[in-house]
Coordinates of C-alpha atoms and ligand atoms in Angstrom, one line a residue:
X288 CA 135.5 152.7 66.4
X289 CA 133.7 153.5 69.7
X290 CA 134.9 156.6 71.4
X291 CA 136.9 156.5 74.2
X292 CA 135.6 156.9 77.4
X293 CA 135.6 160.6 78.6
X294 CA 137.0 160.1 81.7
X295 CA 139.7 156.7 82.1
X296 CA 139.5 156.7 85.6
X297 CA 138.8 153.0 87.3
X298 CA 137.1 152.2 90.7
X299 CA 140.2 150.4 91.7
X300 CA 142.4 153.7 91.0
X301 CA 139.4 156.0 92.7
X302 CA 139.2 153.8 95.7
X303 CA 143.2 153.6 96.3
X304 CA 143.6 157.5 95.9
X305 CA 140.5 157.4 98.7
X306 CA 142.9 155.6 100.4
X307 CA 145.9 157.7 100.3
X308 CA 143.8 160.5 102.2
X309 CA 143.9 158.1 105.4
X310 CA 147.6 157.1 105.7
X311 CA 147.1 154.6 108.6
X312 CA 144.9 153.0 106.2
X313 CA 145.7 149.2 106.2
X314 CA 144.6 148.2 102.6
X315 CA 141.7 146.1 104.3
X316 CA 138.9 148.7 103.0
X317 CA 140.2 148.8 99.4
X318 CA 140.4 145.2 99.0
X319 CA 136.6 144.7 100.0
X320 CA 135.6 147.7 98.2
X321 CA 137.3 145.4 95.1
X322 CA 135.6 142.7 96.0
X323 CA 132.2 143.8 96.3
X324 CA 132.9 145.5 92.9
X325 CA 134.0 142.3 91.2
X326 CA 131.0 140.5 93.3
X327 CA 128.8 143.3 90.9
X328 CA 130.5 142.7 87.7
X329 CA 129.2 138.6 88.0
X330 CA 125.7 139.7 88.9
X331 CA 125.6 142.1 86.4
X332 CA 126.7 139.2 83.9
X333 CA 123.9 136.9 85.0
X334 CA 121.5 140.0 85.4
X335 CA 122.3 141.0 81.7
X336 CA 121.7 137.3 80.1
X337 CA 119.0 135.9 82.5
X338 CA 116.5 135.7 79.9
X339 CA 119.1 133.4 78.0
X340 CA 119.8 131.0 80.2
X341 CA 117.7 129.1 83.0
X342 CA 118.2 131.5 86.0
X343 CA 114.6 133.4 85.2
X344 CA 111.7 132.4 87.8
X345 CA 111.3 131.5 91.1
X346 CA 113.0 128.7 93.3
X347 CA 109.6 127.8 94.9
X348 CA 110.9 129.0 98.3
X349 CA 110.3 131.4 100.2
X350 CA 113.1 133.7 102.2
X351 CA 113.0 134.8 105.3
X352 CA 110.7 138.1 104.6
X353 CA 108.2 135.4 103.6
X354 CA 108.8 136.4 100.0
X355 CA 109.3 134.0 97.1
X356 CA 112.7 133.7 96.1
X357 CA 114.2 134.6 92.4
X358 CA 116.4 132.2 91.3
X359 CA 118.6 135.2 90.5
X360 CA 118.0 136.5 93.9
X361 CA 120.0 133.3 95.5
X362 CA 122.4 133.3 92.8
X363 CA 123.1 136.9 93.4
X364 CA 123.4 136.1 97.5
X365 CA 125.8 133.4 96.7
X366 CA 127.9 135.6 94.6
X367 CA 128.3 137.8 97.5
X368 CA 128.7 135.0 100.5
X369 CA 131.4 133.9 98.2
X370 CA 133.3 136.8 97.6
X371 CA 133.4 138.3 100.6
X372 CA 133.5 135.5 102.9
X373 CA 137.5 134.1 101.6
X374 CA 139.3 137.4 102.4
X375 CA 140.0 137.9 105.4
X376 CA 138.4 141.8 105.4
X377 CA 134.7 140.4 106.8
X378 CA 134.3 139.1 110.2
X379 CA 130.2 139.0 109.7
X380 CA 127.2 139.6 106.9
X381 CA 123.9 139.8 107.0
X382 CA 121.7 139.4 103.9
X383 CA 117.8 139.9 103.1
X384 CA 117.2 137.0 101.9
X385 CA 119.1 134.9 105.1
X386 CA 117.3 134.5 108.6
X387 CA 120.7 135.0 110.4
X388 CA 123.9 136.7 109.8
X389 CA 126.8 134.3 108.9
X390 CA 130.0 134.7 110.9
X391 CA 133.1 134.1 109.0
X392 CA 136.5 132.4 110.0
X393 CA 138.4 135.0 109.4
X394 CA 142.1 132.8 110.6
X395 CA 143.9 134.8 107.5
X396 CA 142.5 138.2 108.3
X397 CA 141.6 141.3 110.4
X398 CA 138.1 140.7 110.5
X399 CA 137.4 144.8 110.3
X400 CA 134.3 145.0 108.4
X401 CA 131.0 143.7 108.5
X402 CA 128.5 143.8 105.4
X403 CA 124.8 143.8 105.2
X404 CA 123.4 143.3 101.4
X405 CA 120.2 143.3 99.6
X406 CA 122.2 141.3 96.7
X407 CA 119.0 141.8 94.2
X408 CA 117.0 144.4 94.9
X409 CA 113.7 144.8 92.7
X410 CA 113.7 141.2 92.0
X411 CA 110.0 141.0 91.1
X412 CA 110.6 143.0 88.1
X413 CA 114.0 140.6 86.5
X414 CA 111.4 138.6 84.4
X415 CA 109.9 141.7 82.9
X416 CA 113.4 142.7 81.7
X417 CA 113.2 146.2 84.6
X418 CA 116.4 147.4 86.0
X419 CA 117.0 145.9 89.2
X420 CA 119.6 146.7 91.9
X421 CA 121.9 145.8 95.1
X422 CA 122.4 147.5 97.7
X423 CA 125.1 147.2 100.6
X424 CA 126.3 148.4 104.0
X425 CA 129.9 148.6 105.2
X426 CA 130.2 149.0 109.1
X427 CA 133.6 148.4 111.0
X428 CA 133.6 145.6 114.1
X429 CA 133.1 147.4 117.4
X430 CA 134.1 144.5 119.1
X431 CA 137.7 142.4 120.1
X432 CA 137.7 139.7 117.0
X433 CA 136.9 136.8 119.1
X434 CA 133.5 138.3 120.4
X435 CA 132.0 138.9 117.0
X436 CA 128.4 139.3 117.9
X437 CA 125.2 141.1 117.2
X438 CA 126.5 144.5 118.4
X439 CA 128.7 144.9 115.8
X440 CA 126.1 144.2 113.3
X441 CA 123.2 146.1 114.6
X442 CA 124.8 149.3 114.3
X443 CA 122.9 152.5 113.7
X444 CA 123.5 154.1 109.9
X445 CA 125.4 157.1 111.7
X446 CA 128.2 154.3 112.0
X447 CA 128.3 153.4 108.5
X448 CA 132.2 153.3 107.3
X449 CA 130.3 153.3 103.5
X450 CA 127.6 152.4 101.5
X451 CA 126.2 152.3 98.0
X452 CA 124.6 150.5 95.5
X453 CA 124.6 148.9 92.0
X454 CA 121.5 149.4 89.3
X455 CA 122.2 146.9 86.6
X456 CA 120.0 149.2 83.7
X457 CA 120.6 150.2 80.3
X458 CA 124.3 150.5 81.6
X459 CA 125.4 148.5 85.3
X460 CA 126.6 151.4 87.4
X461 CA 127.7 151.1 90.7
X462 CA 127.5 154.1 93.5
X463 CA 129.0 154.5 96.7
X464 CA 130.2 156.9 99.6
X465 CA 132.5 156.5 102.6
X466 CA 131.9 158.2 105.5
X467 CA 134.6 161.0 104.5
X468 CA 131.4 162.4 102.0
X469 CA 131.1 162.6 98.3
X470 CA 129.1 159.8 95.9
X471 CA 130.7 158.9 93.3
X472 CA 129.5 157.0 90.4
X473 CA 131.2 154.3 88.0
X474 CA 129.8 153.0 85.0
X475 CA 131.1 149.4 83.7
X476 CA 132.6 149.2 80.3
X477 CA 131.8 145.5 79.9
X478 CA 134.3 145.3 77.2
X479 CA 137.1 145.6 79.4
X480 CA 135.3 144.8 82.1
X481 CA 136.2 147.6 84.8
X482 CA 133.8 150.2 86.2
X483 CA 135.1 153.6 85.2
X484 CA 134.5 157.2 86.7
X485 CA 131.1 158.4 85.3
X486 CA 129.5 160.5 87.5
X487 CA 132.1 162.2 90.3
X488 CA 130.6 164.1 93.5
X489 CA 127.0 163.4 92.9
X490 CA 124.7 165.9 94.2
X491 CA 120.8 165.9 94.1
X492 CA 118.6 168.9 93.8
X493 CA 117.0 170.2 97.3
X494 CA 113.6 170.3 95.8
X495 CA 111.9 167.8 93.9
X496 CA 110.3 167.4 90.3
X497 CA 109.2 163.5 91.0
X498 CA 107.7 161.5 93.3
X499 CA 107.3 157.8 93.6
X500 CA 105.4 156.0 95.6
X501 CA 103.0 152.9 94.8
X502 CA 99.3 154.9 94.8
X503 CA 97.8 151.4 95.1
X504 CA 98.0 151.5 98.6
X505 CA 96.2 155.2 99.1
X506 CA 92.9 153.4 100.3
X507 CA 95.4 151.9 103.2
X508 CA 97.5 155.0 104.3
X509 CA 96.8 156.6 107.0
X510 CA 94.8 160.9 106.2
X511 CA 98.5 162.2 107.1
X512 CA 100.3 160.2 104.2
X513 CA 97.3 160.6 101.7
X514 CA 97.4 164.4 102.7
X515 CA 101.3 164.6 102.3
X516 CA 100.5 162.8 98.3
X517 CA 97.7 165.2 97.3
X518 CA 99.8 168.3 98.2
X519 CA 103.4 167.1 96.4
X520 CA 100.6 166.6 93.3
X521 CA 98.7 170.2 93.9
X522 CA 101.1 172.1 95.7
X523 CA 100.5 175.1 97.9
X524 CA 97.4 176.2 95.8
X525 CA 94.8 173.7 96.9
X526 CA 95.9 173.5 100.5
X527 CA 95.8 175.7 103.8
X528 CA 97.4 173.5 105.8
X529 CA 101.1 173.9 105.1
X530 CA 103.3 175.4 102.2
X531 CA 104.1 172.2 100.0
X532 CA 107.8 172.7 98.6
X533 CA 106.7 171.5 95.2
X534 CA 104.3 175.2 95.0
X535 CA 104.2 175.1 91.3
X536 CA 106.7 172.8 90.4
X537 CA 105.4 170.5 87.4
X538 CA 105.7 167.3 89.3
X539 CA 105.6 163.6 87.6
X540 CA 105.0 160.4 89.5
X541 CA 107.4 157.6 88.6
X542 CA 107.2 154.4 90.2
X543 CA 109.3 151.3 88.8
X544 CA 109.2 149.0 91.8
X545 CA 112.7 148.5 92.1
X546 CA 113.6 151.0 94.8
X547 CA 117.5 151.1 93.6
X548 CA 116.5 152.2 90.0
X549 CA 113.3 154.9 92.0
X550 CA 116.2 156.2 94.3
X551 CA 118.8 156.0 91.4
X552 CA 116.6 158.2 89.0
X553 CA 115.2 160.6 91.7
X554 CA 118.9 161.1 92.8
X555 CA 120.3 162.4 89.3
X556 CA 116.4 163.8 88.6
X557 CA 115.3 165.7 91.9
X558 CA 112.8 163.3 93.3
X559 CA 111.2 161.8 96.6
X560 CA 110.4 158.2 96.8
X561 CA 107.9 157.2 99.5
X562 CA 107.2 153.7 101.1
X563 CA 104.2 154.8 104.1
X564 CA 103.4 152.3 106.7
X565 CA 100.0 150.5 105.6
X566 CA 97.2 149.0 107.9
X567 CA 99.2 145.5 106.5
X568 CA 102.7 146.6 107.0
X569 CA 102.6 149.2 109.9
X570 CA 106.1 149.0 109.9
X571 CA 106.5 150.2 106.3
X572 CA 107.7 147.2 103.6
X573 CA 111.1 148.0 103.5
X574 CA 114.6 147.1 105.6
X575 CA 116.3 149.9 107.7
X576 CA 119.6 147.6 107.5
X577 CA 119.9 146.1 103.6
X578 CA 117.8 149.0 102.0
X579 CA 117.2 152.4 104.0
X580 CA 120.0 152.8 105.8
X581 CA 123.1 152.7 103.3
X582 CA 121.0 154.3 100.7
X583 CA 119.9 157.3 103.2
X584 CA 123.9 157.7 103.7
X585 CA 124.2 157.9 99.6
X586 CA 121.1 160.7 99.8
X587 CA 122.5 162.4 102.8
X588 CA 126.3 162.7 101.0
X589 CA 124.5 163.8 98.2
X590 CA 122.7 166.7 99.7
X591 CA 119.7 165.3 100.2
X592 CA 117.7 163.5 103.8
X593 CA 116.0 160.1 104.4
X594 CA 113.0 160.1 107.0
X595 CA 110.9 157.7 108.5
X596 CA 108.0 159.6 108.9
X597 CA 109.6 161.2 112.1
X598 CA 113.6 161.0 112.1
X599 CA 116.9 160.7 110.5
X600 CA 116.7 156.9 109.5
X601 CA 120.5 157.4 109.8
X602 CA 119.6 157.7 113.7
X603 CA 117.4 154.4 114.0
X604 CA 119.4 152.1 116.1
X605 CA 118.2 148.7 114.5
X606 CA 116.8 146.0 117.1
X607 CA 116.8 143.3 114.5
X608 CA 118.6 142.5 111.4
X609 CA 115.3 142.2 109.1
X610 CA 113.6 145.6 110.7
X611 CA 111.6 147.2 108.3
X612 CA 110.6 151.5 108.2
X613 CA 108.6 153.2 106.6
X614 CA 110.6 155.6 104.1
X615 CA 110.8 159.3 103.1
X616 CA 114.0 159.3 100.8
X617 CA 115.3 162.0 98.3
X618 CA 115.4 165.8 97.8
X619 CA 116.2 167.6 101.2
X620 CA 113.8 170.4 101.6
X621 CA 110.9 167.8 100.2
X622 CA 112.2 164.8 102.7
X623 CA 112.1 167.4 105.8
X624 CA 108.2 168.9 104.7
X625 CA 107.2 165.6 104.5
X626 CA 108.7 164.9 108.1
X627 CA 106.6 167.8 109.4
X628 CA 103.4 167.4 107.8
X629 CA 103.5 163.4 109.3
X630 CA 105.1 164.3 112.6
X631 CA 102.5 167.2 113.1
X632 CA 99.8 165.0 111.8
X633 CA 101.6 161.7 113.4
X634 CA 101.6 159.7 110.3
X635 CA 102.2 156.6 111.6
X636 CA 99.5 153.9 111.8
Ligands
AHG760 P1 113.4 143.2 97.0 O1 113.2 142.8 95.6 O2 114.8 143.3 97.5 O3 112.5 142.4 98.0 O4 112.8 144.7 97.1 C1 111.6 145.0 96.6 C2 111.2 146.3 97.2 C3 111.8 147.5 96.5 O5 112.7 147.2 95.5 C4 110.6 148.2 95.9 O6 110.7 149.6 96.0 C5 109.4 147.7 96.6 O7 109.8 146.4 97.0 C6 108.2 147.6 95.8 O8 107.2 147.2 96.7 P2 105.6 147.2 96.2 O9 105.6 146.2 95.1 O10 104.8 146.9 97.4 O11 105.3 148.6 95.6
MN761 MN1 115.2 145.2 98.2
MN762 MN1 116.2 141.7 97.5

């Protein structure tokens, strides 16, 4: 008989006692905290059996990032169109792999929130069987319900009401924080089907003992960024100009390729995961609104800082929905050297 689970707490009962610290609270939060819980528990169903059923491959079409899509990516984005577009809770959403947001009829409904959602993160590795990932944003609407526009989705990650993300791995876990602090971590029990209390007030180490970043690309970053690598690998010892944070620490390099399951293990680990700007992509691969942003607000709630080579990417006000940055993500003191050597050095391309 399996043991029973340490700790019987469920995301439903975590999120309502969240709720009982704000007393004004209308319920509104809680119900699409559920739903984008429930939204996971699907894709992690189809995430988990994909190589049994005909959901493995590519559509043939390409999204909007000019990327080809999954087939489990646009099952994954459907999953979350439909189960947060019915409420009531969600008066817009953007998602990578639509052009546009989609603004719902929210006739039955407040219309608070807005979401912005990578629904599979890491998709290029789902046919290899690697852990892949979703990530989401939760921002309230700034404006009257009737003038839902752009403004209240290009809002900078300092206004994010919470954020998180789920890894579907060995176990699906889902993470998140509210804007109130603390990450908390839920692991689902797939026999019973309900994500229960696993890792409570996540915090990561200030200095780190990994990094990640795809070394492929050295012969395209710019001297700052290739700098920045060779002293995280050496440490202070082999360099005059500044005094690397990892001085001695026995650093690994772990790079999956799936930037949920990087970020997830540097969190728990101590690590720093790196995406540079290349000659190709000066503006860094990866998107401030559906990737950097909520996942910086889960690093920064867990004691650690997420850069873009020169600032808080919590303080990028985001021009367009799709924006990409370059990103610095992880382990505080690690995060804020790397800041300095590229700011000093101007790491940008
Ligand atoms: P997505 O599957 O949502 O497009 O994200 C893929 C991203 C991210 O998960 C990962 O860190 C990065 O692409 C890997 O990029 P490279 O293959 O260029 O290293
Ligand atoms: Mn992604
Ligand atoms: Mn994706």
């Amino acid at each position: 008989m399996s043991q029973a689970p340490k700790n019987l707490q469920t995301i439903e009962s975590h999120i309502l006692q969240m709720q009982k610290l704000h007393p004004s609270a209308s319920g509104d939060f809680t119900g699409l905290l559920s739903d984008i819980t429930f939204a996971a528990k699907i894709i992690s169903r189809e995430v988990n059996k994909a190589g049994l059923v005909d959901i493995l491959g590519e559509t043939g079409t390409e999204n909007v990032q000019g990327e080809q899509v999954q087939k489990l990516d646009e099952y994954a984005n459907n999953v979350f169109l439909k189960c947060l577009g019915t409420k009531g809770q969600v008066c817009a959403m953007g998602s990578e792999e639509l052009a546009d947001p989609i603004y719902v009829d929210t006739h039955e409904g407040t219309g608070r929130y807005i979401v912005v959602f990578d629904p599979l993160d890491g998709s290029s590795n789902i046919d290899a069987n690697v852990s892949v990932g979703t990530i989401f944003a939760i921002y309230r609407r700034v404006s009257a319900l009737d003038r839902v526009g752009e403004q209240d989705i290009l809002q900078s990650g300092r206004e994010l009401a919470a954020a998180g993300y789920v890894i579907y791995g060995s176990s699906t876990m889902f993470v998140y924080t509210t804007h109130s602090g603390g990450v908390h971590g839920f692991t689902l029990d797939p026999s019973i089907g309900e994500f229960l209390l696993s890792h409570e007030n996540l915090k990561t180490p200030f200095e780190a003992k990994i990094y990640s970043v795809n070394e492929a690309y050295e012969p395209r970053w710019t001297p700052e960024v290739r700098e920045v690598v060779r002293q995280l690998k050496y440490g202070r010892s082999s360099s005059s100009r500044q005094d690397a944070p990892t001085k001695g620490v026995d650093i690994s390099s772990r790079y999956i390729g799936s930037l949920v399951a990087d970020f997830h293990r540097n969190l728990l680990y101590g690590g720093v995961f790196l995406y540079p700007p290349t000659v190709s992509k000066p503006g860094g691969k990866l998107r401030l609104m559906c990737e950097a942003a909520p996942l910086a607000m889960v690093c920064a709630n867990a004691g650690g800082y997420a850069s873009d080579g020169t600032q808080d990417i919590l303080d990028i006000k985001p021009e367009t929905l799709h924006q990409r940055v370059p990103l610095y993500i992880g382990c505080r003191d690690t995060v804020l050297w790397i800041e300095k050597m590229l700011s000093s050095g101007g790491g940008g391309i």
